[in-house]
Short mmCIF file of C-alpha atoms and ligand atoms in Angstrom, two decimals:
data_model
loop_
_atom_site.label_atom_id
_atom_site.label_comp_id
_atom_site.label_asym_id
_atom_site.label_seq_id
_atom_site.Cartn_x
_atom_site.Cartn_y
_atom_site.Cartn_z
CA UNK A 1 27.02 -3.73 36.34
CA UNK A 2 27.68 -6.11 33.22
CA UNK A 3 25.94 -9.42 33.43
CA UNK A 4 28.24 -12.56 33.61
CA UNK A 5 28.66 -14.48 31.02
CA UNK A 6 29.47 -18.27 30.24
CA UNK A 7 31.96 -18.09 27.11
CA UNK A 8 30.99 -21.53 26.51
CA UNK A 9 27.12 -20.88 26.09
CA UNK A 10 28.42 -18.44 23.07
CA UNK A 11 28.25 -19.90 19.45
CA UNK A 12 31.06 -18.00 18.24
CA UNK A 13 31.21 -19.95 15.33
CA UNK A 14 28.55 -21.26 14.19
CA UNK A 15 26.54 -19.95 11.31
CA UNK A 16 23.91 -16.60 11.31
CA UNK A 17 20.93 -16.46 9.71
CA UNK A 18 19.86 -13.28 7.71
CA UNK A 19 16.26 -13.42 6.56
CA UNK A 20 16.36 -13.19 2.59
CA UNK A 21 12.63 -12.27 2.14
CA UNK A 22 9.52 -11.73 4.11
CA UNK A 23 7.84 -15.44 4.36
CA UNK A 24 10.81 -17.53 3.58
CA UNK A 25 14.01 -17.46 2.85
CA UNK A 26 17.96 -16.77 4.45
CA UNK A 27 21.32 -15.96 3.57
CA UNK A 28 23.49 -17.78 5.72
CA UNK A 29 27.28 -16.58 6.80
CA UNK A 30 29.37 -17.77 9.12
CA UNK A 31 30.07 -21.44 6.94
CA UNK A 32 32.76 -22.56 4.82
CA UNK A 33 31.09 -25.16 2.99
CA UNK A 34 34.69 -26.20 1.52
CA UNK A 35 35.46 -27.53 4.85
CA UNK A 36 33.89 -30.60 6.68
CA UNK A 37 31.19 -29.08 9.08
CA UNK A 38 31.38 -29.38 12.90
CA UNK A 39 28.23 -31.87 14.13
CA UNK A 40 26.62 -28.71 15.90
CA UNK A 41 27.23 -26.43 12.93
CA UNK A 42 25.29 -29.57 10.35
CA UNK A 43 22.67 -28.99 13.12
CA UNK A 44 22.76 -25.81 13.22
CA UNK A 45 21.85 -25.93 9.51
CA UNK A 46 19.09 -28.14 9.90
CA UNK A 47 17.49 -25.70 12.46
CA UNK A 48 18.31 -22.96 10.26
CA UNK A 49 16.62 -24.88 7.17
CA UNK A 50 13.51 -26.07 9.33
CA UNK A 51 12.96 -22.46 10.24
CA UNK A 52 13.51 -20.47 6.98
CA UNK A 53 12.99 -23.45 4.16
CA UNK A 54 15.24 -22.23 1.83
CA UNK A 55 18.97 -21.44 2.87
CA UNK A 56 21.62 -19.22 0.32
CA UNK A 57 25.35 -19.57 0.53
CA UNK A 58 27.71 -16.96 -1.22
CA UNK A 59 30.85 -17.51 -2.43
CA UNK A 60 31.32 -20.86 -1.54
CA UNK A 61 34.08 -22.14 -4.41
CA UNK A 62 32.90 -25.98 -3.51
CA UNK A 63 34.42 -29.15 -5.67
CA UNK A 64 32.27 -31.82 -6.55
CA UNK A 65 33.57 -33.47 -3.68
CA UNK A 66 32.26 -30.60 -1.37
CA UNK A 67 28.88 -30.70 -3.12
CA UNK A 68 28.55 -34.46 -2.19
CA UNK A 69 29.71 -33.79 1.42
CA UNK A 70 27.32 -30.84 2.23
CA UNK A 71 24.76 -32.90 0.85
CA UNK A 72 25.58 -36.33 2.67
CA UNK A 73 25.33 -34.42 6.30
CA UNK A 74 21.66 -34.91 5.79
CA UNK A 75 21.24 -38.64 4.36
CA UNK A 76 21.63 -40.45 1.34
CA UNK A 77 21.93 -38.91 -1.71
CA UNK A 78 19.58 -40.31 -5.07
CA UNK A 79 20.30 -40.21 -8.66
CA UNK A 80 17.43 -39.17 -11.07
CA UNK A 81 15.91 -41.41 -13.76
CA UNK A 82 15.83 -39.03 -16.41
CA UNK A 83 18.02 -35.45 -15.81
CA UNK A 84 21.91 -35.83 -16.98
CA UNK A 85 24.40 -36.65 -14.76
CA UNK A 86 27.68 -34.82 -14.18
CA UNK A 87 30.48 -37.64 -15.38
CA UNK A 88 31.96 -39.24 -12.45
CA UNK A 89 29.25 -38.05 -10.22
CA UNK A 90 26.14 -40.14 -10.67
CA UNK A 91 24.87 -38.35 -7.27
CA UNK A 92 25.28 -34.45 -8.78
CA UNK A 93 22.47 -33.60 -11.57
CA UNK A 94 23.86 -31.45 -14.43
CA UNK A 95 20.78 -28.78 -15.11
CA UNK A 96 20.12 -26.81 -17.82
CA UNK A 97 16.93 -24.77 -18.21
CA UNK A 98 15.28 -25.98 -14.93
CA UNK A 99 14.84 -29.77 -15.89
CA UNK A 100 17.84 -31.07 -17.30
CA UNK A 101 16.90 -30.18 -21.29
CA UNK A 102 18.94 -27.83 -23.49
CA UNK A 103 16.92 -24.97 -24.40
CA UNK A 104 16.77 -24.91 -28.36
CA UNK A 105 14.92 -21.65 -30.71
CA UNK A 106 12.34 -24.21 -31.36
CA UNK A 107 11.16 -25.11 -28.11
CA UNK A 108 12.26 -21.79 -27.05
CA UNK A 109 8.30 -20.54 -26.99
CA UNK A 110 6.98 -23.71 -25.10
CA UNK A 111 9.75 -24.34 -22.70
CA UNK A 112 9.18 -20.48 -21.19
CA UNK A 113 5.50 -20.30 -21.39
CA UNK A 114 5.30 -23.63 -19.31
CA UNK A 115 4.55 -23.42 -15.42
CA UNK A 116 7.92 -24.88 -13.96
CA UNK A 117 6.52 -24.73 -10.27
CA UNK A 118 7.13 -28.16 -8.33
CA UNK A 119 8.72 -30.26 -5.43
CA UNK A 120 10.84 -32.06 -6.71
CA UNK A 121 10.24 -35.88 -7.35
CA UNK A 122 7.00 -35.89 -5.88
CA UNK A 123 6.30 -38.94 -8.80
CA UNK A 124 8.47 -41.19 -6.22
CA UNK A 125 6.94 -42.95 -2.97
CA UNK A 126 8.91 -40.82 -0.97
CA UNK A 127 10.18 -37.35 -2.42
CA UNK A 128 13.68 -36.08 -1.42
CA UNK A 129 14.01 -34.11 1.97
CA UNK A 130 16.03 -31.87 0.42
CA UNK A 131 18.51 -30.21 -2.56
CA UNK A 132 21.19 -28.64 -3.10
CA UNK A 133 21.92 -26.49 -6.04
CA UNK A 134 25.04 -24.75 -6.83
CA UNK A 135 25.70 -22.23 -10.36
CA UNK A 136 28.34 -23.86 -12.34
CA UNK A 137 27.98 -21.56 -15.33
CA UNK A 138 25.62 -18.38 -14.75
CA UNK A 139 24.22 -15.82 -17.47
CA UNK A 140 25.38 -12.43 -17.71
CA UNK A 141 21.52 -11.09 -15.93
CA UNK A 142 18.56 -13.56 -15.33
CA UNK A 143 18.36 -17.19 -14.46
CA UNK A 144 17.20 -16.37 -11.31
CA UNK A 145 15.17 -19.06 -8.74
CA UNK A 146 12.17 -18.60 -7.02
CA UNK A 147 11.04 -20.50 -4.07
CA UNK A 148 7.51 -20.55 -2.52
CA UNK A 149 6.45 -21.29 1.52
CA UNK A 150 4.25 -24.10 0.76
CA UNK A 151 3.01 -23.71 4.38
CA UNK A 152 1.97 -20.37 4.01
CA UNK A 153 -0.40 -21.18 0.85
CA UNK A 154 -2.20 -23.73 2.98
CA UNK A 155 -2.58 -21.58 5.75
CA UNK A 156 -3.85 -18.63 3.98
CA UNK A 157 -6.23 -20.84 1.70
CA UNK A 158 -10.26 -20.06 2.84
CA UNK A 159 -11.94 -22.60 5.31
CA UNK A 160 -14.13 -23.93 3.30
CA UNK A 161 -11.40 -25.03 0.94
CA UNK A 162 -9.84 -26.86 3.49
CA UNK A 163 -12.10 -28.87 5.22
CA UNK A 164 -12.82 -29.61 1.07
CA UNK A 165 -9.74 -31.05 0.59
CA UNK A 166 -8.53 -32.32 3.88
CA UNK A 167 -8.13 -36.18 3.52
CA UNK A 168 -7.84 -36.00 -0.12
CA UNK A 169 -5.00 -37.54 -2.25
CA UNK A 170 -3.96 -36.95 -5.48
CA UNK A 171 -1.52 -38.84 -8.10
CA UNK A 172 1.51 -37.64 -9.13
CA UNK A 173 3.30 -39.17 -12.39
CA UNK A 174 6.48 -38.57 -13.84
CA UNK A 175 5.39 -39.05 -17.16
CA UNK A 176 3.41 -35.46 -16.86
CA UNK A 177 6.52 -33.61 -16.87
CA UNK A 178 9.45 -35.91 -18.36
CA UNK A 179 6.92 -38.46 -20.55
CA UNK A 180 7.12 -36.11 -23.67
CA UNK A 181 11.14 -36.17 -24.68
CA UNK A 182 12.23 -39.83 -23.95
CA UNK A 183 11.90 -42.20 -26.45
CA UNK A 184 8.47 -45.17 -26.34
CA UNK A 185 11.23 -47.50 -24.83
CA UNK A 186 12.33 -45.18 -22.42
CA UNK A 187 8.44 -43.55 -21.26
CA UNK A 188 7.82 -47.66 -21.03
CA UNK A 189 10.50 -48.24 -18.39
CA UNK A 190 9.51 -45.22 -16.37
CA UNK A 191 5.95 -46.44 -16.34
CA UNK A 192 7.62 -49.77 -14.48
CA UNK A 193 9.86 -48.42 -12.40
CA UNK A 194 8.37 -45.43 -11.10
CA UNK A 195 4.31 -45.65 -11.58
CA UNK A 196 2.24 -43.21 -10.51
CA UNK A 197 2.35 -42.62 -6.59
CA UNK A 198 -0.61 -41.36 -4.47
CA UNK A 199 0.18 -38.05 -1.96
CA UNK A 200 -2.25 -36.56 0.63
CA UNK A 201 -3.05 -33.18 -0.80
CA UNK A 202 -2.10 -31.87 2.35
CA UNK A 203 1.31 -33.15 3.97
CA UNK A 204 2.09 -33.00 7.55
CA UNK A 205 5.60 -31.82 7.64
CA UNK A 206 7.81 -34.51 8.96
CA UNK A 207 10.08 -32.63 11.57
CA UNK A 208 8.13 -29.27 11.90
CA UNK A 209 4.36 -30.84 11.99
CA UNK A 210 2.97 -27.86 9.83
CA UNK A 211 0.83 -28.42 7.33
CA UNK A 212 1.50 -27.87 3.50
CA UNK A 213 0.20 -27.87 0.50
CA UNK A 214 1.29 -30.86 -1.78
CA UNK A 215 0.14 -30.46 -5.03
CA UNK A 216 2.03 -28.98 -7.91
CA UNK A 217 1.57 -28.21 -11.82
CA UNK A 218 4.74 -30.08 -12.99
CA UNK A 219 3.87 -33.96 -10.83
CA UNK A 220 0.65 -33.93 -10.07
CA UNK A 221 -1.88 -35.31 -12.88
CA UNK A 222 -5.58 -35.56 -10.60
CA UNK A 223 -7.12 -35.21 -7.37
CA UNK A 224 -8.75 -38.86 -6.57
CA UNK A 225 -12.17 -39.17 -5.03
CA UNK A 226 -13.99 -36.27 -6.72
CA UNK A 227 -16.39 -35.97 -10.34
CA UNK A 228 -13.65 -35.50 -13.04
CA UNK A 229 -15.00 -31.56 -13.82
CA UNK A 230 -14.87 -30.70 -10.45
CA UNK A 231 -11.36 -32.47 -9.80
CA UNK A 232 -9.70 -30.47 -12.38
CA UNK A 233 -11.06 -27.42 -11.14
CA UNK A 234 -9.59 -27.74 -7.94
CA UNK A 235 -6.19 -28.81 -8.79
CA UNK A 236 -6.04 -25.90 -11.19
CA UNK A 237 -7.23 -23.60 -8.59
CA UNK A 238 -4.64 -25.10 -5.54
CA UNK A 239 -1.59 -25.38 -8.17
CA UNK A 240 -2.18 -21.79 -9.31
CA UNK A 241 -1.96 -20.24 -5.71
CA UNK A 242 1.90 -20.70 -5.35
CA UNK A 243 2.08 -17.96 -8.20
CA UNK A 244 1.72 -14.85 -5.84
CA UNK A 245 4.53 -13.31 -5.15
CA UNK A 246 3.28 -13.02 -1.57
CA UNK A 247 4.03 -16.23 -1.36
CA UNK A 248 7.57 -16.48 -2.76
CA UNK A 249 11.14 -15.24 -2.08
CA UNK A 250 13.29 -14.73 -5.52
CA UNK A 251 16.92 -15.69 -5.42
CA UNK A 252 19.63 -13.64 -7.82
CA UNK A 253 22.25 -16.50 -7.99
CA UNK A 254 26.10 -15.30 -7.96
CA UNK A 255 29.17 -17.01 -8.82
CA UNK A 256 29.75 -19.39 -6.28
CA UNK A 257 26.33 -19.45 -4.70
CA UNK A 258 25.24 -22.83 -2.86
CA UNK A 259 21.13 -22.86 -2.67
CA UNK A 260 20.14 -25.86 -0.03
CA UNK A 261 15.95 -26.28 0.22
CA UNK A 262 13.75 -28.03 2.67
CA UNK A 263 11.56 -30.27 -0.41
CA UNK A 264 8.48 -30.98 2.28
CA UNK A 265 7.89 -27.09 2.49
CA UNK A 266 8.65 -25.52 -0.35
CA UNK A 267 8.02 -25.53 -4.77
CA UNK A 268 10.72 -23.77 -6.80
CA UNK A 269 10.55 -22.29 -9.96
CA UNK A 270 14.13 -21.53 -12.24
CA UNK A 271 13.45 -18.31 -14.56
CA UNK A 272 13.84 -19.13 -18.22
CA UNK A 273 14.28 -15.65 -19.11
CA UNK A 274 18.26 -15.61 -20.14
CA UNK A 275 18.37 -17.58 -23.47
CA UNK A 276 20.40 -17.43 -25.83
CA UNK A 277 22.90 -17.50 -23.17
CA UNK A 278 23.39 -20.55 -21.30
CA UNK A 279 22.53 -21.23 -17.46
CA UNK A 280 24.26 -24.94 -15.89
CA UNK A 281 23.34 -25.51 -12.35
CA UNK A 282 23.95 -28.79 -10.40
CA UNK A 283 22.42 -30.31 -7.64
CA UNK A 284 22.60 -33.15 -5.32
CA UNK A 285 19.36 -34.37 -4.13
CA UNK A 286 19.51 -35.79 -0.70
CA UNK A 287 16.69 -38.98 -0.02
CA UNK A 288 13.13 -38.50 1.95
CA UNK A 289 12.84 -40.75 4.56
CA UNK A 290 8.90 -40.64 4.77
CA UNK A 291 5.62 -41.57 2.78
CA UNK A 292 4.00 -37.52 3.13
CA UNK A 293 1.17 -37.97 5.03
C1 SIN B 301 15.80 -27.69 -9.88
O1 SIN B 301 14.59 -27.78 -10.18
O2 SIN B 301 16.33 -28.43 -9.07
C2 SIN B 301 16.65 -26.63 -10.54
C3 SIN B 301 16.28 -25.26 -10.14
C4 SIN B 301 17.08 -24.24 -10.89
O3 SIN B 301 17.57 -24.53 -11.98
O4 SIN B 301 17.22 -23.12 -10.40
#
């Protein structure tokens, strides 16, 4: 005999999950993001995005009015003191090569050698919960994003390295990574408005409760508390961990792609691998809500 069953306890239409990678990671179907969303589908999302930290949208033709209503389901949306802006939109970033610079043959050398893994804005007193990036103009192969389980590299790190660092903080400055190509004026007002903020190297995740690791190469300039030598060491040695690929789920963007990342568990890292062709992604960068603890 069939069991009975309440039509209304199905979710016909909400959204399905399809894990993307072993440790993190999900394609999502199921969602027209060119639509408004129904209140149990935005939460549906925000399950999804708790449970899988990075979520990946095909073919989703969104306007920059889409863009900015996705994003706005899950607060406030923030500008960003440096990367350019797309005109009309203060709230969308216009990226090229992973932090808002055009890639030139000079800088060609530096700007791929350099370890691009971060959270975003952890220089600000409270880092964004979240982005959203969609391709605007793609290469013909490469560009690709990589995200890392921030979780996972805490949880895997050896005892004795965490009782070392639990209830240590460390500063993160936004002059590390966006210092060198303003102008004295410019490095001078970022030094007012955003000085360096202190972070617990390990964050308690705000909704989940896990903990995660929260230090990365781009933000973070020095672990407080600790002999200089013996800082260094460590930050070099956490920082470095988020470049196994155990760790990691690699995203090969196609037209029309929507990427949308929880920024309290995860580091990305945007391939510079496609130059001389060009790569333009945009994001909206919705507001954190907590001081990481
Ligand atoms: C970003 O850091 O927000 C951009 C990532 C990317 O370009 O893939």
């Amino acid at each position: 005999m069939n069991a009975i069953v309440d039509p209304k306890s199905l979710d016909l239409a909400g959204p399905t999950f399809t894990p993307a990678g072993t440790v993190l990671g999900a394609e999502v179907s199921g969602v027209d993001l060119r639509r408004p969303l129904s209140p149990e589908t935005v939460e549906a999302l925000r399950a999804g995005l708790f449970r899988h930290k990075v979520l990946f949208f095909r073919d989703q033709d969104i306007s920059h009015e889409d863009h900015i209503r996705f994003g706005r389901y899950f607060g406030e949306l923030e500008g960003h003191p440096v990367t350019a802006t797309v005109p009309g939109h203060p709230e969308i970033l216009h990226i090229e090569a992973a932090d808002g610079l055009k890639v030139t043959e000079e800088i060609l050398p530096l700007a791929r050698s350099a370890d691009k893994w971060h959270t975003d804005v952890t220089f600000r007193e409270k880092p964004s919960f979240a982005g959203v990036l969609r391709a605007r103009k793609l290469p013909p192969a490469g560009g690709d994003t990589l995200f890392a389980d921030t979780a996972a590299l805490y949880a895997d790190l050896p005892q004795d390295v965490k009782d070392r660092i639990a209830g240590l903080e460390a500063e993160h400055d936004i002059l590390q990574s966006f210092g060198y190509r303003v102008s004295e004026e410019k490095r001078e007002q970022l030094r007012r408005d955003y000085p360096p903020q202190v972070h617990p190297v390990v964050r308690v995740h705000p909704a989940t409760g896990a903990k995660h690791l929260f230090v990365n190469r781009v933000f973070t300039t020095r672990i407080l508390g600790l002999p200089e030598d013996e800082a260094r060491q460590l930050l070099t040695y956490l920082v470095d961990r988020v470049k196994q690929p155990e760790y990691q789920v690699r995203f090969r963007w196609s037209e029309n792609a929507v990427v949308f990342w929880d920024n309290a568990a995860t580091q990305h890292y945007a391939v510079l691998d496609y130059w001389p062709q060009e790569r333009v992604v945009e994001r909206v960068t919705v507001v954190g809500t907590d001081r990481p603890h």
